[in-house]
Amino acid sequence: GESVGLHLPTLSVQEGDNSIINCAYSNSASDYFIWYKQESGKGPQFIIDIRSNMDKRQGQRVTVLLNKTVKHLSLQIAATQPGDSAVYFCAENRSGDKIIFGKGTRLHILP
Amino acid sequence: DAGVTQSPTHLIKTRGQQVTLRCSPKSGHDTVSWYQQALGQGPQFIFQYYEEEERQRGNFPDRFSGHQFPNYSSELNVNALLLGDSALYLCASSLGPSGNTIYFGEGSWLTVV
């Protein structure tokens, strides 16, 4: 069964505010996580990844936090823009590159 | 630098028919995986090909088969189509079968009627 899952199916954020999308996983042996963004009608787009030897990783306007104690990770998007509207998936990369996806959170940007 | 490319983008088939979907990996990549994404769901792993062999398989019936060619491109074949096979079929590629960033194509939308 799934080992990753998102807390909320939908998140609405005011344009310019920061967005935080949360995800939990169940397998304590999981060691490689990825966040994907999927816009309507397109394939998943790699955003950022993190391995279990780190607890934080930053990219351009995005930060991923990993809390191994409670098996939780989050994606933070700074200064959310209309182009950030999409479904966001947290995913686990199992050994051999089998990606296990959660159900996704749809991010709505309010004007 | 071309990303992962898939064809066709959309197609409609009738129950019982067979379909072949095609994928060219991102330049420099040698590993291809296929995923099925039903509406409103996350993608589900079908199988992975590396060195022209199926290396991993998800929980999909034998009606789903694949192939990888010497140029690393790949095909996904589905036989005896069911209505429930209607989905977005995604191809993903990476360099090597383990540990490197995986990139997805835009997918092939299959509708079975």
XYZ file of N, CA, C and O in Angstrom, chain A:
444
model
N 0.822 -1.194 0.000
C 0.000 0.000 0.000
C 0.855 1.241 0.000
O 2.072 1.200 -0.027
N 0.210 2.403 0.028
C 0.935 3.665 -0.014
C 1.742 3.839 1.249
O 1.325 3.463 2.337
N 2.882 4.501 1.108
C 3.666 4.830 2.282
C 3.781 6.319 2.456
O 4.382 6.775 3.405
N 3.263 7.108 1.542
C 3.264 8.555 1.672
C 1.858 9.058 1.474
O 1.104 8.531 0.666
N 1.512 10.105 2.202
C 0.179 10.675 2.071
C 0.180 12.126 2.464
O 0.971 12.542 3.318
N -0.667 12.893 1.832
C -0.752 14.308 2.145
C -1.867 14.560 3.143
O -2.851 13.832 3.201
N -1.725 15.616 3.934
C -2.716 15.899 4.958
C -3.979 16.513 4.381
O -5.077 16.251 4.859
N -3.855 17.383 3.381
C -4.999 18.113 2.859
C -5.085 17.937 1.357
O -4.094 18.099 0.671
N -6.278 17.660 0.819
C -6.390 17.550 -0.632
C -6.346 18.908 -1.333
O -5.989 18.974 -2.494
N -6.730 19.971 -0.627
C -6.778 21.303 -1.235
C -6.217 22.332 -0.260
O -6.467 22.257 0.942
N -5.484 23.306 -0.812
C -4.939 24.400 -0.007
C -5.104 25.691 -0.785
O -4.717 25.759 -1.963
N -5.703 26.703 -0.147
C -5.876 28.011 -0.791
C -4.987 29.023 -0.086
O -5.010 29.117 1.145
N -4.220 29.772 -0.873
C -3.256 30.721 -0.328
C -3.357 32.034 -1.074
O -3.541 32.048 -2.303
N -3.239 33.112 -0.340
C -3.253 34.439 -0.957
C -1.966 34.650 -1.743
O -0.865 34.263 -1.282
N -2.107 35.244 -2.916
C -0.917 35.565 -3.720
C 0.059 36.418 -2.902
O -0.349 37.379 -2.245
N 1.314 36.038 -2.914
C 2.331 36.762 -2.170
C 2.637 36.154 -0.808
O 3.717 36.408 -0.244
N 1.685 35.369 -0.272
C 1.940 34.691 0.996
C 2.796 33.451 0.770
O 2.992 33.019 -0.363
N 3.264 32.871 1.875
C 4.000 31.612 1.786
C 3.027 30.440 1.869
O 2.019 30.501 2.571
N 3.333 29.379 1.143
C 2.523 28.161 1.154
C 3.301 27.056 1.849
O 4.509 26.937 1.659
N 2.576 26.264 2.628
C 3.199 25.106 3.267
C 2.325 23.894 2.986
O 1.144 23.869 3.344
N 2.905 22.910 2.319
C 2.198 21.678 1.999
C 2.852 20.553 2.789
O 4.078 20.387 2.743
N 2.028 19.795 3.513
C 2.547 18.778 4.422
C 2.344 17.370 3.880
O 1.441 17.111 3.089
N 3.175 16.470 4.355
C 3.122 15.078 3.910
C 3.652 14.193 5.025
O 4.599 14.571 5.727
N 3.034 13.030 5.197
C 3.501 12.067 6.182
C 3.876 10.772 5.479
O 3.326 10.446 4.433
N 4.797 10.049 6.049
C 5.141 8.743 5.506
C 5.167 7.740 6.636
O 5.245 8.097 7.815
N 5.079 6.467 6.283
C 4.908 5.459 7.329
C 6.127 4.563 7.524
O 6.303 3.996 8.609
N 6.972 4.467 6.490
C 8.090 3.535 6.566
C 9.331 4.238 7.111
O 9.904 5.097 6.451
N 9.764 3.861 8.293
C 10.918 4.523 8.900
C 12.210 4.255 8.130
O 13.198 4.954 8.316
N 12.193 3.254 7.235
C 13.384 2.959 6.429
C 13.453 3.827 5.173
O 14.456 3.808 4.462
N 12.403 4.591 4.899
C 12.392 5.461 3.712
C 13.505 6.479 3.829
O 13.691 7.092 4.887
N 14.255 6.671 2.713
C 15.413 7.543 2.835
C 15.569 8.558 1.709
O 16.573 9.279 1.660
N 14.606 8.606 0.791
C 14.756 9.549 -0.321
C 13.370 10.009 -0.737
O 12.553 9.195 -1.161
N 13.150 11.323 -0.617
C 11.832 11.890 -0.895
C 11.948 12.974 -1.959
O 12.950 13.687 -2.047
N 10.883 13.079 -2.749
C 10.854 14.061 -3.830
C 9.508 14.771 -3.819
O 8.479 14.157 -3.517
N 9.530 16.041 -4.139
C 8.307 16.792 -4.376
C 8.172 17.047 -5.871
O 9.115 17.473 -6.537
N 6.951 16.753 -6.383
C 6.637 17.008 -7.785
C 5.474 17.987 -7.874
O 4.575 17.971 -7.043
N 5.494 18.796 -8.923
C 4.404 19.722 -9.238
C 3.765 19.252 -10.529
O 4.466 18.983 -11.506
N 2.440 19.152 -10.540
C 1.764 18.730 -11.757
C 0.693 19.738 -12.127
O -0.314 19.878 -11.426
N 0.915 20.438 -13.218
C -0.070 21.364 -13.734
C -1.077 20.604 -14.587
O -0.786 19.516 -15.082
N -2.237 21.214 -14.760
C -3.323 20.562 -15.470
C -2.894 20.138 -16.872
O -2.360 20.944 -17.640
N -3.083 18.864 -17.189
C -2.781 18.356 -18.518
C -1.316 18.075 -18.776
O -0.930 17.773 -19.913
N -0.494 18.166 -17.733
C 0.945 17.942 -17.915
C 1.440 16.826 -17.006
O 0.757 16.375 -16.094
N 2.669 16.395 -17.269
C 3.284 15.388 -16.428
C 3.876 16.011 -15.169
O 4.037 17.234 -15.080
N 4.194 15.203 -14.164
C 4.804 15.717 -12.936
C 6.164 16.343 -13.221
O 6.966 15.795 -13.978
N 6.404 17.483 -12.598
C 7.654 18.213 -12.776
C 8.440 18.166 -11.470
O 7.925 18.531 -10.412
N 9.681 17.728 -11.537
C 10.551 17.671 -10.363
C 10.735 19.071 -9.779
O 11.031 20.025 -10.491
N 10.525 19.183 -8.443
C 10.759 20.466 -7.776
C 12.033 20.404 -6.951
O 12.960 21.193 -7.135
N 12.067 19.483 -6.011
C 13.182 19.393 -5.089
C 13.159 18.021 -4.435
O 12.104 17.397 -4.330
N 14.319 17.548 -4.021
C 14.373 16.267 -3.324
C 15.197 16.397 -2.045
O 15.900 17.398 -1.829
N 15.094 15.398 -1.192
C 15.849 15.402 0.051
C 16.105 13.966 0.477
O 15.238 13.096 0.331
N 17.300 13.720 0.982
C 17.634 12.395 1.478
C 17.626 12.419 2.998
O 17.702 13.489 3.618
N 17.588 11.234 3.576
C 17.356 11.153 5.016
C 18.535 11.628 5.856
O 18.396 11.768 7.073
N 19.681 11.877 5.226
C 20.814 12.397 5.993
C 20.760 13.922 6.138
O 21.671 14.543 6.661
N 19.666 14.521 5.637
C 19.463 15.959 5.741
C 18.113 16.212 6.397
O 17.215 15.370 6.336
N 17.945 17.391 7.001
C 16.624 17.753 7.512
C 16.052 18.987 6.823
O 14.903 19.357 7.045
N 16.856 19.600 5.976
C 16.383 20.786 5.258
C 17.153 20.920 3.966
O 18.358 20.656 3.924
N 16.445 21.343 2.931
C 17.108 21.620 1.658
C 16.365 22.763 0.993
O 15.134 22.803 1.008
N 17.123 23.685 0.414
C 16.503 24.862 -0.197
C 16.781 24.922 -1.673
O 17.859 24.556 -2.153
N 15.760 25.381 -2.412
C 15.918 25.647 -3.827
C 15.486 27.074 -4.095
O 15.433 27.903 -3.183
N 15.140 27.345 -5.327
C 14.671 28.678 -5.658
C 13.233 28.835 -5.200
O 12.323 28.206 -5.718
N 12.998 29.622 -4.200
C 11.685 29.899 -3.581
C 11.064 28.692 -2.898
O 9.940 28.758 -2.407
N 11.720 27.565 -2.894
C 11.168 26.386 -2.235
C 12.140 25.847 -1.192
O 13.352 25.935 -1.360
N 11.549 25.296 -0.125
C 12.325 24.656 0.937
C 11.609 23.373 1.307
O 10.378 23.366 1.448
N 12.347 22.304 1.453
C 11.769 21.062 1.938
C 12.365 20.779 3.313
O 13.573 20.903 3.521
N 11.479 20.429 4.246
C 11.889 20.071 5.602
C 11.531 18.615 5.842
O 10.443 18.162 5.472
N 12.448 17.890 6.451
C 12.223 16.486 6.750
C 12.389 16.263 8.249
O 13.449 16.566 8.806
N 11.356 15.721 8.880
C 11.417 15.383 10.308
C 11.294 13.875 10.421
O 10.194 13.309 10.344
N 12.423 13.221 10.600
C 12.424 11.752 10.619
C 11.814 11.211 11.912
O 11.320 10.085 11.940
N 11.835 11.992 12.949
C 11.296 11.531 14.229
C 9.796 11.252 14.128
O 9.308 10.232 14.622
N 9.081 12.165 13.472
C 7.633 11.993 13.328
C 7.253 11.578 11.918
O 6.074 11.542 11.573
N 8.247 11.281 11.077
C 8.013 10.814 9.707
C 7.111 11.793 8.952
O 6.037 11.463 8.443
N 7.608 13.028 8.864
C 6.844 14.094 8.248
C 7.772 14.944 7.392
O 8.924 15.198 7.754
N 7.262 15.346 6.224
C 7.998 16.318 5.436
C 7.058 17.394 4.920
O 5.840 17.173 4.836
N 7.626 18.537 4.625
C 6.825 19.653 4.148
C 7.542 20.368 3.014
O 8.770 20.328 2.911
N 6.738 20.992 2.184
C 7.242 21.828 1.093
C 6.770 23.247 1.360
O 5.572 23.476 1.528
N 7.708 24.167 1.435
C 7.376 25.565 1.643
C 7.686 26.331 0.367
O 8.783 26.207 -0.183
N 6.709 27.096 -0.095
C 6.883 27.926 -1.282
C 6.784 29.379 -0.828
O 5.760 29.799 -0.259
N 7.826 30.126 -1.050
C 7.858 31.524 -0.629
C 7.195 32.423 -1.665
O 7.289 32.168 -2.875
N 6.502 33.444 -1.182
C 5.888 34.457 -2.055
C 5.139 33.803 -3.206
O 5.476 33.968 -4.382
N 4.106 33.070 -2.853
C 3.357 32.277 -3.830
C 2.836 33.132 -4.978
O 2.298 34.225 -4.764
N 2.991 32.602 -6.185
C 2.596 33.311 -7.400
C 1.494 32.533 -8.121
O 1.329 31.336 -7.903
N 0.747 33.186 -9.016
C -0.299 32.467 -9.762
C 0.223 31.229 -10.487
O -0.479 30.218 -10.585
N 1.440 31.282 -10.969
C 2.028 30.146 -11.673
C 2.311 28.947 -10.786
O 2.652 27.870 -11.285
N 2.154 29.124 -9.483
C 2.353 28.012 -8.550
C 1.106 27.149 -8.426
O 1.141 26.096 -7.783
N 0.003 27.575 -9.014
C -1.225 26.775 -8.971
C -0.995 25.439 -9.654
O -0.600 25.377 -10.823
N -1.216 24.373 -8.930
C -0.968 23.026 -9.452
C -1.329 22.021 -8.369
O -1.709 22.397 -7.263
N -1.187 20.749 -8.708
C -1.258 19.692 -7.705
C 0.170 19.331 -7.318
O 1.026 19.146 -8.189
N 0.421 19.264 -6.031
C 1.761 18.948 -5.523
C 1.737 17.556 -4.897
O 0.881 17.242 -4.073
N 2.683 16.738 -5.318
C 2.805 15.384 -4.802
C 4.092 15.242 -4.013
O 5.162 15.637 -4.494
N 3.990 14.683 -2.809
C 5.206 14.185 -2.196
C 5.344 12.728 -2.608
O 4.343 12.030 -2.813
N 6.556 12.294 -2.781
C 6.796 10.949 -3.290
C 8.039 10.377 -2.643
O 8.948 11.111 -2.237
N 8.048 9.080 -2.543
C 9.202 8.376 -2.016
C 9.869 7.602 -3.138
O 9.177 6.944 -3.929
N 11.180 7.706 -3.212
C 11.935 6.933 -4.189
C 12.428 5.670 -3.503
O 13.354 5.725 -2.694
N 11.756 4.559 -3.791
C 12.181 3.285 -3.225
C 13.441 2.812 -3.964
O 13.745 3.267 -5.051
N 14.107 1.875 -3.405
C 15.327 1.341 -4.025
C 15.011 0.849 -5.424
O 14.000 0.200 -5.651
N 15.862 1.151 -6.361
C 15.594 0.819 -7.743
C 14.729 1.831 -8.446
O 14.231 1.567 -9.532
N 14.550 3.003 -7.821
C 13.848 4.097 -8.488
C 12.391 3.813 -8.791
O 11.862 4.228 -9.819
N 11.701 3.109 -7.914
C 10.255 2.988 -7.995
C 9.691 4.136 -7.174
O 9.922 4.211 -5.969
N 9.008 5.057 -7.815
C 8.473 6.227 -7.133
C 7.082 5.910 -6.612
O 6.199 5.502 -7.376
N 6.904 6.103 -5.310
C 5.596 5.914 -4.683
C 5.023 7.293 -4.408
O 5.599 8.064 -3.629
N 3.903 7.606 -5.046
C 3.279 8.916 -4.920
C 2.165 8.892 -3.885
O 1.456 7.907 -3.723
N 1.984 10.041 -3.208
C 0.800 10.271 -2.416
C -0.329 10.724 -3.325
O -0.187 10.764 -4.555
N -1.447 11.118 -2.745
C -2.614 11.509 -3.530
C -2.535 12.938 -4.048
O -3.223 13.302 -4.977
N -1.747 13.752 -3.465
C -1.580 15.110 -3.978
C -2.392 16.150 -3.239
O -3.470 15.867 -2.705
N -1.879 17.376 -3.213
C -2.589 18.547 -2.686
C -2.715 19.551 -3.802
O -1.723 19.907 -4.452
N -3.956 20.014 -4.040
C -4.172 21.036 -5.062
C -3.999 22.404 -4.421
O -4.686 22.734 -3.443
N -3.083 23.192 -4.938
C -2.802 24.532 -4.419
C -3.538 25.564 -5.262
O -3.321 25.655 -6.472
N -4.450 26.314 -4.603
C -5.169 27.407 -5.257
C -4.562 28.729 -4.810
O -4.335 28.927 -3.614
N -4.328 29.629 -5.744
C -3.783 30.940 -5.412
C -4.908 31.962 -5.512
O -5.519 32.130 -6.576
N -5.164 32.638 -4.412
C -6.218 33.652 -4.356
C -5.651 35.015 -4.721
O -4.560 35.364 -4.259
N -6.363 35.792 -5.545
C -5.832 37.100 -5.971
C -5.839 38.119 -4.851
O -6.553 37.961 -3.863
